[in-house]
Amino acid sequence: MKKEFFNKLRIGISMAVILSFVLPFVLSIPIHAEEEPEKIYYGLKNASAVLDNINFTDVRNSGTWAKEAIYKAAALDIVKGYGNRVFGRTNYVTKEEAIAIIYRVAGREKDAQLAAEALDIARDIEDKKTYAPSMWSDGYLRLAANEGLISREDLEDAFSAEQSELGTGAFLRRAPAQRQEVAYWISKVLGIEPFTGSRKFSTAFGIGPAQIL
């Protein structure tokens, strides 16, 4: 018994000595030395802030079919909600919101910010806006007027302080956007030639009197 035990012990010690020499050499050889990763993903430094901003209380536990789409659009900074973690899921999309969303999708948010700054610089001291929520869409509306999405008269209506006193047909920035308007604005911003006389165009963009939900 003892002899068998010592034989096994001797074999074990021998294997340990051999492995102590061999393993460092084996481990030093890169297994995939020439293989390059197909994709490399880097985490965002502000990831926690992004996740916090899209944690909308009226979406999180709502069970809405649009939850994933809302989170994706918010993470891409296309939609921003109303602040205080409220998305406004059941609200109509207003004209100014629709224009802003389209320009953000087109990667033009910086252009809108510069346009808003230029507008405020040009204003008289007494007319300057210091409350951010009151001017968040000014740059988008200025771009829309410059690029033919809306007319100069529409822009004047939009910048009117007394929106409720404007007459029928006026451009009310907070009025619900119409499908046909949005279809036209998308075509202008993305450079798509609209076929306004075509039934195919109407069907594709859902043109009709219904408002965007």
Short mmCIF file of C-alpha atoms in Angstrom, two decimals:
data_model
loop_
_atom_site.label_atom_id
_atom_site.label_comp_id
_atom_site.label_asym_id
_atom_site.label_seq_id
_atom_site.Cartn_x
_atom_site.Cartn_y
_atom_site.Cartn_z
CA MET A 1 0.00 0.00 0.00
CA LYS A 2 2.76 2.39 1.02
CA LYS A 3 4.72 1.60 -2.10
CA GLU A 4 1.70 2.33 -4.32
CA PHE A 5 1.05 5.57 -2.41
CA PHE A 6 4.63 6.77 -2.85
CA ASN A 7 4.54 5.89 -6.56
CA LYS A 8 1.44 8.03 -7.05
CA LEU A 9 2.98 10.82 -5.01
CA ARG A 10 6.16 10.67 -7.09
CA ILE A 11 4.14 10.80 -10.34
CA GLY A 12 2.13 13.75 -9.03
CA ILE A 13 5.22 15.72 -8.06
CA SER A 14 6.79 14.98 -11.44
CA MET A 15 3.72 16.24 -13.28
CA ALA A 16 3.66 19.40 -11.16
CA VAL A 17 7.31 20.11 -11.97
CA ILE A 18 6.74 19.53 -15.69
CA LEU A 19 3.65 21.77 -15.75
CA SER A 20 5.51 24.52 -13.92
CA PHE A 21 7.88 24.72 -16.87
CA VAL A 22 5.39 24.14 -19.66
CA LEU A 23 2.37 26.24 -18.61
CA PRO A 24 4.08 29.69 -18.69
CA PHE A 25 5.21 28.99 -22.24
CA VAL A 26 1.77 27.77 -23.34
CA LEU A 27 -0.07 30.67 -21.74
CA SER A 28 2.26 33.19 -23.36
CA ILE A 29 1.16 32.11 -26.85
CA PRO A 30 -1.83 34.24 -28.02
CA ILE A 31 -4.63 31.90 -29.06
CA HIS A 32 -6.08 34.35 -31.59
CA ALA A 33 -3.09 36.58 -32.21
CA GLU A 34 -4.18 37.73 -35.67
CA GLU A 35 -7.94 37.78 -35.14
CA GLU A 36 -9.52 41.24 -35.07
CA PRO A 37 -12.90 41.84 -33.46
CA GLU A 38 -15.70 42.54 -35.92
CA LYS A 39 -17.18 45.28 -33.74
CA ILE A 40 -15.97 47.16 -30.70
CA TYR A 41 -18.53 48.75 -28.40
CA TYR A 42 -17.70 51.57 -26.04
CA GLY A 43 -19.98 52.63 -23.20
CA LEU A 44 -21.20 56.22 -23.04
CA LYS A 45 -19.86 58.29 -20.18
CA ASN A 46 -23.30 59.82 -19.74
CA ALA A 47 -25.16 56.51 -20.03
CA SER A 48 -26.67 56.77 -16.56
CA ALA A 49 -28.00 60.26 -17.33
CA VAL A 50 -29.50 59.06 -20.62
CA LEU A 51 -31.22 56.15 -18.90
CA ASP A 52 -32.52 58.47 -16.20
CA ASN A 53 -33.90 60.92 -18.78
CA ILE A 54 -35.84 58.26 -20.67
CA ASN A 55 -37.35 56.72 -17.55
CA PHE A 56 -40.74 58.28 -18.29
CA THR A 57 -43.28 57.67 -15.53
CA ASP A 58 -46.21 57.70 -17.97
CA VAL A 59 -44.55 55.08 -20.19
CA ARG A 60 -42.74 52.76 -17.78
CA ASN A 61 -45.77 50.89 -16.41
CA SER A 62 -48.30 51.87 -19.06
CA GLY A 63 -48.21 48.64 -21.08
CA THR A 64 -48.31 50.72 -24.27
CA TRP A 65 -47.36 49.00 -27.52
CA ALA A 66 -45.10 51.96 -28.32
CA LYS A 67 -42.87 51.65 -25.24
CA GLU A 68 -39.81 50.29 -27.07
CA ALA A 69 -40.11 52.85 -29.87
CA ILE A 70 -40.46 55.69 -27.34
CA TYR A 71 -37.36 54.59 -25.45
CA LYS A 72 -35.34 54.24 -28.66
CA ALA A 73 -36.38 57.68 -29.91
CA ALA A 74 -35.64 59.22 -26.52
CA ALA A 75 -32.23 57.54 -26.28
CA LEU A 76 -31.38 58.95 -29.72
CA ASP A 77 -32.44 62.41 -28.47
CA ILE A 78 -35.19 62.64 -31.08
CA VAL A 79 -37.94 63.12 -28.50
CA LYS A 80 -37.31 64.66 -25.09
CA GLY A 81 -40.60 64.64 -23.22
CA TYR A 82 -41.93 67.49 -21.10
CA GLY A 83 -39.47 67.32 -18.24
CA ASN A 84 -39.94 65.79 -14.78
CA ARG A 85 -39.86 62.36 -16.48
CA VAL A 86 -43.14 62.96 -18.29
CA PHE A 87 -43.30 61.92 -21.94
CA GLY A 88 -46.85 63.06 -22.67
CA ARG A 89 -47.85 59.75 -24.25
CA THR A 90 -51.53 60.65 -24.69
CA ASN A 91 -50.93 64.19 -25.97
CA TYR A 92 -51.22 65.30 -29.57
CA VAL A 93 -47.99 66.17 -31.34
CA THR A 94 -48.00 69.93 -31.85
CA LYS A 95 -46.78 71.71 -34.97
CA GLU A 96 -43.61 72.95 -33.28
CA GLU A 97 -42.92 69.49 -31.82
CA ALA A 98 -43.36 67.79 -35.19
CA ILE A 99 -40.99 70.23 -36.89
CA ALA A 100 -38.41 69.77 -34.12
CA ILE A 101 -38.61 65.96 -34.31
CA ILE A 102 -38.11 66.00 -38.09
CA TYR A 103 -35.05 68.24 -37.85
CA ARG A 104 -33.57 66.09 -35.07
CA VAL A 105 -34.05 62.95 -37.18
CA ALA A 106 -32.19 64.76 -39.98
CA GLY A 107 -29.32 65.58 -37.57
CA ARG A 108 -30.05 69.33 -37.66
CA GLU A 109 -30.47 70.08 -33.95
CA LYS A 110 -27.25 72.09 -33.79
CA ASP A 111 -28.45 74.24 -36.71
CA ALA A 112 -31.65 74.93 -34.80
CA GLN A 113 -29.74 75.88 -31.66
CA LEU A 114 -27.57 78.33 -33.61
CA ALA A 115 -30.68 79.80 -35.24
CA ALA A 116 -32.29 80.27 -31.81
CA GLU A 117 -29.19 82.02 -30.49
CA ALA A 118 -29.09 84.34 -33.51
CA LEU A 119 -32.77 85.17 -33.01
CA ASP A 120 -32.29 86.09 -29.37
CA ILE A 121 -29.21 88.19 -30.10
CA ALA A 122 -31.21 90.18 -32.65
CA ARG A 123 -34.04 90.87 -30.20
CA ASP A 124 -34.28 94.09 -28.24
CA ILE A 125 -33.30 93.82 -24.59
CA GLU A 126 -36.90 93.95 -23.42
CA ASP A 127 -37.88 91.20 -25.87
CA LYS A 128 -35.11 88.73 -25.06
CA LYS A 129 -36.22 85.37 -23.73
CA THR A 130 -34.60 84.10 -20.57
CA TYR A 131 -36.98 81.23 -19.83
CA ALA A 132 -35.75 78.20 -21.81
CA PRO A 133 -39.13 76.42 -22.23
CA SER A 134 -40.53 79.53 -23.91
CA MET A 135 -37.91 79.47 -26.67
CA TRP A 136 -36.98 75.82 -27.12
CA SER A 137 -38.59 75.59 -30.57
CA ASP A 138 -37.71 79.08 -31.88
CA GLY A 139 -34.65 77.85 -33.78
CA TYR A 140 -36.56 75.00 -35.40
CA LEU A 141 -39.33 77.36 -36.51
CA ARG A 142 -36.76 79.80 -37.94
CA LEU A 143 -35.16 76.95 -39.92
CA ALA A 144 -38.60 75.86 -41.11
CA ALA A 145 -39.31 79.36 -42.43
CA ASN A 146 -35.88 79.70 -44.03
CA GLU A 147 -36.24 76.36 -45.80
CA GLY A 148 -39.83 76.68 -46.98
CA LEU A 149 -41.58 74.34 -44.55
CA ILE A 150 -43.69 77.25 -43.33
CA SER A 151 -44.22 80.76 -44.68
CA ARG A 152 -42.92 84.03 -43.24
CA GLU A 153 -46.47 84.81 -42.17
CA ASP A 154 -46.61 81.47 -40.37
CA LEU A 155 -43.39 82.36 -38.55
CA GLU A 156 -44.81 85.71 -37.46
CA ASP A 157 -47.90 83.93 -36.16
CA ALA A 158 -45.75 81.39 -34.33
CA PHE A 159 -43.75 84.15 -32.62
CA SER A 160 -46.84 86.11 -31.65
CA ALA A 161 -47.15 86.30 -27.87
CA GLU A 162 -50.95 86.21 -28.05
CA GLN A 163 -51.57 82.93 -29.88
CA SER A 164 -55.15 82.74 -28.63
CA GLU A 165 -56.02 86.05 -30.33
CA LEU A 166 -54.89 85.01 -33.81
CA GLY A 167 -57.66 84.46 -36.36
CA THR A 168 -58.73 81.42 -38.34
CA GLY A 169 -55.99 80.03 -40.56
CA ALA A 170 -53.17 81.40 -38.39
CA PHE A 171 -50.16 79.20 -37.63
CA LEU A 172 -50.54 78.22 -33.98
CA ARG A 173 -47.31 76.62 -32.86
CA ARG A 174 -49.01 74.54 -30.15
CA ALA A 175 -51.91 73.38 -32.31
CA PRO A 176 -52.04 69.65 -33.22
CA ALA A 177 -49.97 68.85 -36.32
CA GLN A 178 -51.88 67.43 -39.30
CA ARG A 179 -50.71 64.34 -41.17
CA GLN A 180 -50.50 66.16 -44.49
CA GLU A 181 -48.36 68.88 -42.90
CA VAL A 182 -45.95 66.37 -41.41
CA ALA A 183 -45.67 64.49 -44.71
CA TYR A 184 -44.80 67.74 -46.48
CA TRP A 185 -42.29 68.81 -43.81
CA ILE A 186 -40.55 65.42 -43.94
CA SER A 187 -40.24 65.64 -47.72
CA LYS A 188 -38.77 69.16 -47.49
CA VAL A 189 -36.22 68.43 -44.76
CA LEU A 190 -35.10 65.11 -46.27
CA GLY A 191 -35.15 66.41 -49.84
CA ILE A 192 -37.87 64.05 -51.05
CA GLU A 193 -39.82 65.36 -54.03
CA PRO A 194 -43.53 65.25 -53.06
CA PHE A 195 -46.04 63.92 -55.58
CA THR A 196 -48.93 65.97 -54.30
CA GLY A 197 -51.31 64.87 -57.06
CA SER A 198 -50.65 61.18 -56.61
CA ARG A 199 -52.93 58.80 -54.76
CA LYS A 200 -49.87 56.70 -53.95
CA PHE A 201 -48.36 59.64 -52.07
CA SER A 202 -51.57 60.15 -50.13
CA THR A 203 -51.78 56.48 -49.20
CA ALA A 204 -48.12 56.18 -48.28
CA PHE A 205 -48.16 59.14 -45.93
CA GLY A 206 -51.68 58.65 -44.64
CA ILE A 207 -52.84 62.09 -45.69
CA GLY A 208 -56.21 62.90 -44.27
CA PRO A 209 -57.94 65.12 -41.74
CA ALA A 210 -56.94 62.97 -38.77
CA GLN A 211 -54.39 64.36 -36.37
CA ILE A 212 -51.21 62.61 -35.36
CA LEU A 213 -51.75 60.52 -32.25
#
